[in-house]
């Protein structure tokens, strides 16, 4: 039984870039063959040495010529072909004796690799296995840190042995290109790049991935210093263009980020599931979170963000603090429960932001689901027709104004959502509001009382205006008082459904509305 011929790619030079399969086969081979110049030094052998056992047969394949000057009757090519024939027969002797022969090859065996000359002479006679390796092209691009091709670009690989004129034509037409086989051809390659108008794009990489690696703009390289193990690269133009665009975009974004802003964010009535994606994105992007303590507690802690909690009765001071942070370049999120534009922080921030000192501070308002919407959804659609929203708190407006508005709303037969219905400091006001509403509404008018909707203590009750017990209501509640058309029905599960039809008796009738 004959041995097997293995062509093993070693990569561009770094022994750590040898594949696991290549390392295993090198260790298992009976004969390790390698090409070398007449002085006997072999780059391939130096890469593979750490994977060899020390007890293997070594077959150095010494090139008879390394330059095209030769006395051989067949010239340079004839001398090499004769050498390859002789080397192949030496390896065949080992294979005939049943020995596995591993031919080492820098880079990849089938990419300008020395092994291919053994393969075409022996693969038809003996079992042959080729193990690919990282090419010098891939190694050079990786070390340069520039992709070769992107999107629909094509890569052209050229030998530096082409004449400068031919090479220039191919380089001018290429998207991206690599020129191999430098050394003595380097001056001609540089001339070709200049003729093609691409010299300024070109990079030079010498002995890629090794401790002797050198990288430089090709135009700056002295031809007298260039070894054979070097390549010229024209990297991806698309990549360079998009990288420049990204850099410009990042600079523009940095300028935007350096200019602070205030975003007033609505958290919705309860947990994260009530939060809009837009609001979540604003909270994530913020560097500072500002708000009433219990509302801030609803935002998960993030150690990269500063949190500034305050009392619920310092809205103007909170707004000023947030705007001052933004004026110093900070990205600030001011949080509100529900919707920030409904009895919340948006108005306070915009009022303070109207001062001349803050006129250049950007302010955005992001909506949130309101408590009125949340409570309404739990029973159906009591806000299905015209409705009004009113706060019973007299901290920022006189009680006389509240009474007048209650009377007007009741007389207009609007559905009413009542915020801040009853506190310890004003326990009597909800009772007085009930009296005013009963002057215009029937005692049977449906009333929805929702407490902590969306939270762990959620409780929703459907009652009537006449039976409403003010003492059972607190600041965690929201009330919806129906109009004369608001209807309560019983669903199959026994739960009430409350809705206000979209038509009104004085109108033309059902179906006459729009939208």
PDB file of N, CA and C in Angstrom, residues 419-479:
ATOM      1  N   UNK A 419     -59.106  63.825  37.694  1.00  0.00           N
ATOM      2  CA  UNK A 419     -57.794  63.534  38.265  1.00  0.00           C
ATOM      3  C   UNK A 419     -57.711  64.150  39.662  1.00  0.00           C
ATOM      4  N   UNK A 420     -56.802  63.615  40.484  1.00  0.00           N
ATOM      5  CA  UNK A 420     -56.560  64.137  41.833  1.00  0.00           C
ATOM      6  C   UNK A 420     -57.882  64.353  42.577  1.00  0.00           C
ATOM      7  N   UNK A 421     -58.702  63.315  42.704  1.00  0.00           N
ATOM      8  CA  UNK A 421     -60.075  63.518  43.181  1.00  0.00           C
ATOM      9  C   UNK A 421     -60.201  63.873  44.659  1.00  0.00           C
ATOM     10  N   UNK A 422     -59.327  63.319  45.515  1.00  0.00           N
ATOM     11  CA  UNK A 422     -59.535  63.545  46.956  1.00  0.00           C
ATOM     12  C   UNK A 422     -58.235  63.266  47.702  1.00  0.00           C
ATOM     13  N   UNK A 423     -57.764  64.246  48.433  1.00  0.00           N
ATOM     14  CA  UNK A 423     -56.538  64.081  49.223  1.00  0.00           C
ATOM     15  C   UNK A 423     -56.853  64.290  50.695  1.00  0.00           C
ATOM     16  N   UNK A 424     -55.872  63.966  51.542  1.00  0.00           N
ATOM     17  CA  UNK A 424     -56.057  64.167  52.976  1.00  0.00           C
ATOM     18  C   UNK A 424     -56.197  65.642  53.305  1.00  0.00           C
ATOM     19  N   UNK A 425     -55.568  66.505  52.490  1.00  0.00           N
ATOM     20  CA  UNK A 425     -55.628  67.947  52.761  1.00  0.00           C
ATOM     21  C   UNK A 425     -56.945  68.558  52.319  1.00  0.00           C
ATOM     22  N   UNK A 426     -57.707  67.906  51.437  1.00  0.00           N
ATOM     23  CA  UNK A 426     -58.985  68.440  50.946  1.00  0.00           C
ATOM     24  C   UNK A 426     -59.997  67.304  50.809  1.00  0.00           C
ATOM     25  N   UNK A 427     -60.362  66.688  51.915  1.00  0.00           N
ATOM     26  CA  UNK A 427     -61.252  65.529  51.867  1.00  0.00           C
ATOM     27  C   UNK A 427     -62.687  65.873  51.466  1.00  0.00           C
ATOM     28  N   UNK A 428     -63.073  67.135  51.563  1.00  0.00           N
ATOM     29  CA  UNK A 428     -64.464  67.517  51.327  1.00  0.00           C
ATOM     30  C   UNK A 428     -64.768  67.839  49.865  1.00  0.00           C
ATOM     31  N   UNK A 429     -63.764  68.052  49.036  1.00  0.00           N
ATOM     32  CA  UNK A 429     -63.995  68.627  47.712  1.00  0.00           C
ATOM     33  C   UNK A 429     -64.705  67.663  46.765  1.00  0.00           C
ATOM     34  N   UNK A 430     -64.411  66.358  46.871  1.00  0.00           N
ATOM     35  CA  UNK A 430     -65.084  65.430  45.984  1.00  0.00           C
ATOM     36  C   UNK A 430     -66.585  65.391  46.278  1.00  0.00           C
ATOM     37  N   UNK A 431     -66.934  65.484  47.566  1.00  0.00           N
ATOM     38  CA  UNK A 431     -68.352  65.533  47.911  1.00  0.00           C
ATOM     39  C   UNK A 431     -69.029  66.748  47.312  1.00  0.00           C
ATOM     40  N   UNK A 432     -68.333  67.893  47.356  1.00  0.00           N
ATOM     41  CA  UNK A 432     -68.908  69.112  46.775  1.00  0.00           C
ATOM     42  C   UNK A 432     -69.003  68.968  45.256  1.00  0.00           C
ATOM     43  N   UNK A 433     -68.000  68.336  44.617  1.00  0.00           N
ATOM     44  CA  UNK A 433     -68.052  68.119  43.175  1.00  0.00           C
ATOM     45  C   UNK A 433     -69.245  67.240  42.811  1.00  0.00           C
ATOM     46  N   UNK A 434     -69.520  66.229  43.614  1.00  0.00           N
ATOM     47  CA  UNK A 434     -70.673  65.365  43.375  1.00  0.00           C
ATOM     48  C   UNK A 434     -71.976  66.160  43.413  1.00  0.00           C
ATOM     49  N   UNK A 435     -72.060  67.062  44.371  1.00  0.00           N
ATOM     50  CA  UNK A 435     -73.276  67.886  44.476  1.00  0.00           C
ATOM     51  C   UNK A 435     -73.471  68.728  43.226  1.00  0.00           C
ATOM     52  N   UNK A 436     -72.416  69.343  42.739  1.00  0.00           N
ATOM     53  CA  UNK A 436     -72.517  70.195  41.555  1.00  0.00           C
ATOM     54  C   UNK A 436     -72.921  69.363  40.342  1.00  0.00           C
ATOM     55  N   UNK A 437     -72.340  68.188  40.185  1.00  0.00           N
ATOM     56  CA  UNK A 437     -72.668  67.340  39.037  1.00  0.00           C
ATOM     57  C   UNK A 437     -74.125  66.876  39.108  1.00  0.00           C
ATOM     58  N   UNK A 438     -74.608  66.564  40.307  1.00  0.00           N
ATOM     59  CA  UNK A 438     -75.996  66.098  40.454  1.00  0.00           C
ATOM     60  C   UNK A 438     -77.012  67.197  40.146  1.00  0.00           C
ATOM     61  N   UNK A 439     -76.563  68.428  40.128  1.00  0.00           N
ATOM     62  CA  UNK A 439     -77.478  69.515  39.732  1.00  0.00           C
ATOM     63  C   UNK A 439     -77.823  69.416  38.248  1.00  0.00           C
ATOM     64  N   UNK A 440     -76.983  68.690  37.481  1.00  0.00           N
ATOM     65  CA  UNK A 440     -77.193  68.591  36.028  1.00  0.00           C
ATOM     66  C   UNK A 440     -77.294  67.146  35.551  1.00  0.00           C
ATOM     67  N   UNK A 441     -76.886  66.179  36.344  1.00  0.00           N
ATOM     68  CA  UNK A 441     -76.871  64.783  35.926  1.00  0.00           C
ATOM     69  C   UNK A 441     -77.812  63.967  36.809  1.00  0.00           C
ATOM     70  N   UNK A 442     -78.365  62.926  36.212  1.00  0.00           N
ATOM     71  CA  UNK A 442     -79.242  62.025  36.965  1.00  0.00           C
ATOM     72  C   UNK A 442     -78.416  61.199  37.935  1.00  0.00           C
ATOM     73  N   UNK A 443     -78.994  60.815  39.068  1.00  0.00           N
ATOM     74  CA  UNK A 443     -78.258  59.977  40.027  1.00  0.00           C
ATOM     75  C   UNK A 443     -77.816  58.643  39.418  1.00  0.00           C
ATOM     76  N   UNK A 444     -78.525  58.189  38.346  1.00  0.00           N
ATOM     77  CA  UNK A 444     -78.177  56.913  37.716  1.00  0.00           C
ATOM     78  C   UNK A 444     -76.995  57.016  36.752  1.00  0.00           C
ATOM     79  N   UNK A 445     -76.428  58.215  36.604  1.00  0.00           N
ATOM     80  CA  UNK A 445     -75.291  58.399  35.680  1.00  0.00           C
ATOM     81  C   UNK A 445     -74.147  57.458  36.057  1.00  0.00           C
ATOM     82  N   UNK A 446     -73.648  56.654  35.115  1.00  0.00           N
ATOM     83  CA  UNK A 446     -72.560  55.727  35.449  1.00  0.00           C
ATOM     84  C   UNK A 446     -71.288  56.466  35.876  1.00  0.00           C
ATOM     85  N   UNK A 447     -70.618  55.884  36.855  1.00  0.00           N
ATOM     86  CA  UNK A 447     -69.326  56.396  37.334  1.00  0.00           C
ATOM     87  C   UNK A 447     -68.363  55.216  37.439  1.00  0.00           C
ATOM     88  N   UNK A 448     -67.176  55.379  36.912  1.00  0.00           N
ATOM     89  CA  UNK A 448     -66.127  54.368  37.007  1.00  0.00           C
ATOM     90  C   UNK A 448     -65.046  54.879  37.948  1.00  0.00           C
ATOM     91  N   UNK A 449     -64.680  54.084  38.929  1.00  0.00           N
ATOM     92  CA  UNK A 449     -63.602  54.437  39.855  1.00  0.00           C
ATOM     93  C   UNK A 449     -62.484  53.423  39.664  1.00  0.00           C
ATOM     94  N   UNK A 450     -61.357  53.908  39.206  1.00  0.00           N
ATOM     95  CA  UNK A 450     -60.216  53.026  38.996  1.00  0.00           C
ATOM     96  C   UNK A 450     -59.066  53.390  39.910  1.00  0.00           C
ATOM     97  N   UNK A 451     -58.522  52.402  40.615  1.00  0.00           N
ATOM     98  CA  UNK A 451     -57.387  52.641  41.504  1.00  0.00           C
ATOM     99  C   UNK A 451     -56.190  51.800  41.041  1.00  0.00           C
ATOM    100  N   UNK A 452     -55.021  52.443  40.909  1.00  0.00           N
ATOM    101  CA  UNK A 452     -53.752  51.762  40.627  1.00  0.00           C
ATOM    102  C   UNK A 452     -53.868  50.843  39.412  1.00  0.00           C
ATOM    103  N   UNK A 453     -54.526  51.334  38.342  1.00  0.00           N
ATOM    104  CA  UNK A 453     -54.720  50.510  37.158  1.00  0.00           C
ATOM    105  C   UNK A 453     -53.364  50.173  36.528  1.00  0.00           C
ATOM    106  N   UNK A 454     -53.139  48.896  36.294  1.00  0.00           N
ATOM    107  CA  UNK A 454     -51.857  48.426  35.772  1.00  0.00           C
ATOM    108  C   UNK A 454     -50.899  47.996  36.855  1.00  0.00           C
ATOM    109  N   UNK A 455     -51.200  48.353  38.113  1.00  0.00           N
ATOM    110  CA  UNK A 455     -50.332  48.014  39.225  1.00  0.00           C
ATOM    111  C   UNK A 455     -50.821  46.798  39.983  1.00  0.00           C
ATOM    112  N   UNK A 456     -50.068  46.445  41.018  1.00  0.00           N
ATOM    113  CA  UNK A 456     -50.399  45.252  41.795  1.00  0.00           C
ATOM    114  C   UNK A 456     -51.704  45.394  42.564  1.00  0.00           C
ATOM    115  N   UNK A 457     -52.069  46.641  42.915  1.00  0.00           N
ATOM    116  CA  UNK A 457     -53.282  46.862  43.714  1.00  0.00           C
ATOM    117  C   UNK A 457     -54.447  47.344  42.856  1.00  0.00           C
ATOM    118  N   UNK A 458     -54.446  47.014  41.572  1.00  0.00           N
ATOM    119  CA  UNK A 458     -55.508  47.488  40.673  1.00  0.00           C
ATOM    120  C   UNK A 458     -56.892  47.072  41.183  1.00  0.00           C
ATOM    121  N   UNK A 459     -57.828  48.036  41.158  1.00  0.00           N
ATOM    122  CA  UNK A 459     -59.214  47.778  41.557  1.00  0.00           C
ATOM    123  C   UNK A 459     -60.102  48.754  40.793  1.00  0.00           C
ATOM    124  N   UNK A 460     -61.084  48.227  40.080  1.00  0.00           N
ATOM    125  CA  UNK A 460     -61.983  49.054  39.271  1.00  0.00           C
ATOM    126  C   UNK A 460     -63.420  48.742  39.674  1.00  0.00           C
ATOM    127  N   UNK A 461     -64.174  49.788  39.936  1.00  0.00           N
ATOM    128  CA  UNK A 461     -65.578  49.653  40.352  1.00  0.00           C
ATOM    129  C   UNK A 461     -66.449  50.490  39.427  1.00  0.00           C
ATOM    130  N   UNK A 462     -67.572  49.924  39.011  1.00  0.00           N
ATOM    131  CA  UNK A 462     -68.578  50.677  38.258  1.00  0.00           C
ATOM    132  C   UNK A 462     -69.750  50.936  39.191  1.00  0.00           C
ATOM    133  N   UNK A 463     -70.053  52.204  39.413  1.00  0.00           N
ATOM    134  CA  UNK A 463     -71.153  52.581  40.310  1.00  0.00           C
ATOM    135  C   UNK A 463     -71.968  53.674  39.626  1.00  0.00           C
ATOM    136  N   UNK A 464     -72.735  54.447  40.401  1.00  0.00           N
ATOM    137  CA  UNK A 464     -73.503  55.565  39.841  1.00  0.00           C
ATOM    138  C   UNK A 464     -73.147  56.826  40.593  1.00  0.00           C
ATOM    139  N   UNK A 465     -73.499  57.935  39.984  1.00  0.00           N
ATOM    140  CA  UNK A 465     -73.201  59.222  40.615  1.00  0.00           C
ATOM    141  C   UNK A 465     -73.918  59.347  41.953  1.00  0.00           C
ATOM    142  N   UNK A 466     -75.131  58.837  42.018  1.00  0.00           N
ATOM    143  CA  UNK A 466     -75.876  58.938  43.270  1.00  0.00           C
ATOM    144  C   UNK A 466     -75.278  58.059  44.356  1.00  0.00           C
ATOM    145  N   UNK A 467     -74.714  56.907  43.995  1.00  0.00           N
ATOM    146  CA  UNK A 467     -74.188  55.978  44.985  1.00  0.00           C
ATOM    147  C   UNK A 467     -72.699  56.168  45.252  1.00  0.00           C
ATOM    148  N   UNK A 468     -72.048  57.064  44.537  1.00  0.00           N
ATOM    149  CA  UNK A 468     -70.616  57.286  44.731  1.00  0.00           C
ATOM    150  C   UNK A 468     -70.340  57.697  46.169  1.00  0.00           C
ATOM    151  N   UNK A 469     -69.428  56.987  46.826  1.00  0.00           N
ATOM    152  CA  UNK A 469     -69.050  57.289  48.211  1.00  0.00           C
ATOM    153  C   UNK A 469     -67.692  57.976  48.202  1.00  0.00           C
ATOM    154  N   UNK A 470     -67.622  59.306  48.337  1.00  0.00           N
ATOM    155  CA  UNK A 470     -66.346  60.038  48.257  1.00  0.00           C
ATOM    156  C   UNK A 470     -65.300  59.524  49.234  1.00  0.00           C
ATOM    157  N   UNK A 471     -65.722  59.032  50.394  1.00  0.00           N
ATOM    158  CA  UNK A 471     -64.744  58.607  51.393  1.00  0.00           C
ATOM    159  C   UNK A 471     -63.969  57.358  50.960  1.00  0.00           C
ATOM    160  N   UNK A 472     -64.426  56.650  49.918  1.00  0.00           N
ATOM    161  CA  UNK A 472     -63.712  55.464  49.432  1.00  0.00           C
ATOM    162  C   UNK A 472     -62.675  55.805  48.358  1.00  0.00           C
ATOM    163  N   UNK A 473     -62.562  57.072  48.041  1.00  0.00           N
ATOM    164  CA  UNK A 473     -61.690  57.525  46.938  1.00  0.00           C
ATOM    165  C   UNK A 473     -60.465  58.220  47.515  1.00  0.00           C
ATOM    166  N   UNK A 474     -59.310  58.017  46.900  1.00  0.00           N
ATOM    167  CA  UNK A 474     -58.099  58.724  47.323  1.00  0.00           C
ATOM    168  C   UNK A 474     -57.317  59.178  46.091  1.00  0.00           C
ATOM    169  N   UNK A 475     -56.100  59.658  46.302  1.00  0.00           N
ATOM    170  CA  UNK A 475     -55.305  60.234  45.217  1.00  0.00           C
ATOM    171  C   UNK A 475     -54.798  59.193  44.220  1.00  0.00           C
ATOM    172  N   UNK A 476     -54.899  57.935  44.564  1.00  0.00           N
ATOM    173  CA  UNK A 476     -54.461  56.897  43.622  1.00  0.00           C
ATOM    174  C   UNK A 476     -55.588  56.489  42.690  1.00  0.00           C
ATOM    175  N   UNK A 477     -56.726  57.182  42.812  1.00  0.00           N
ATOM    176  CA  UNK A 477     -57.895  56.864  42.009  1.00  0.00           C
ATOM    177  C   UNK A 477     -58.078  57.871  40.879  1.00  0.00           C
ATOM    178  N   UNK A 478     -58.731  57.403  39.837  1.00  0.00           N
ATOM    179  CA  UNK A 478     -59.226  58.288  38.781  1.00  0.00           C
ATOM    180  C   UNK A 478     -60.689  57.950  38.553  1.00  0.00           C
ATOM    181  N   UNK A 479     -61.526  58.996  38.412  1.00  0.00           N
ATOM    182  CA  UNK A 479     -62.960  58.811  38.230  1.00  0.00           C
ATOM    183  C   UNK A 479     -63.343  59.175  36.802  1.00  0.00           C
TER     184      UNK A 479
END
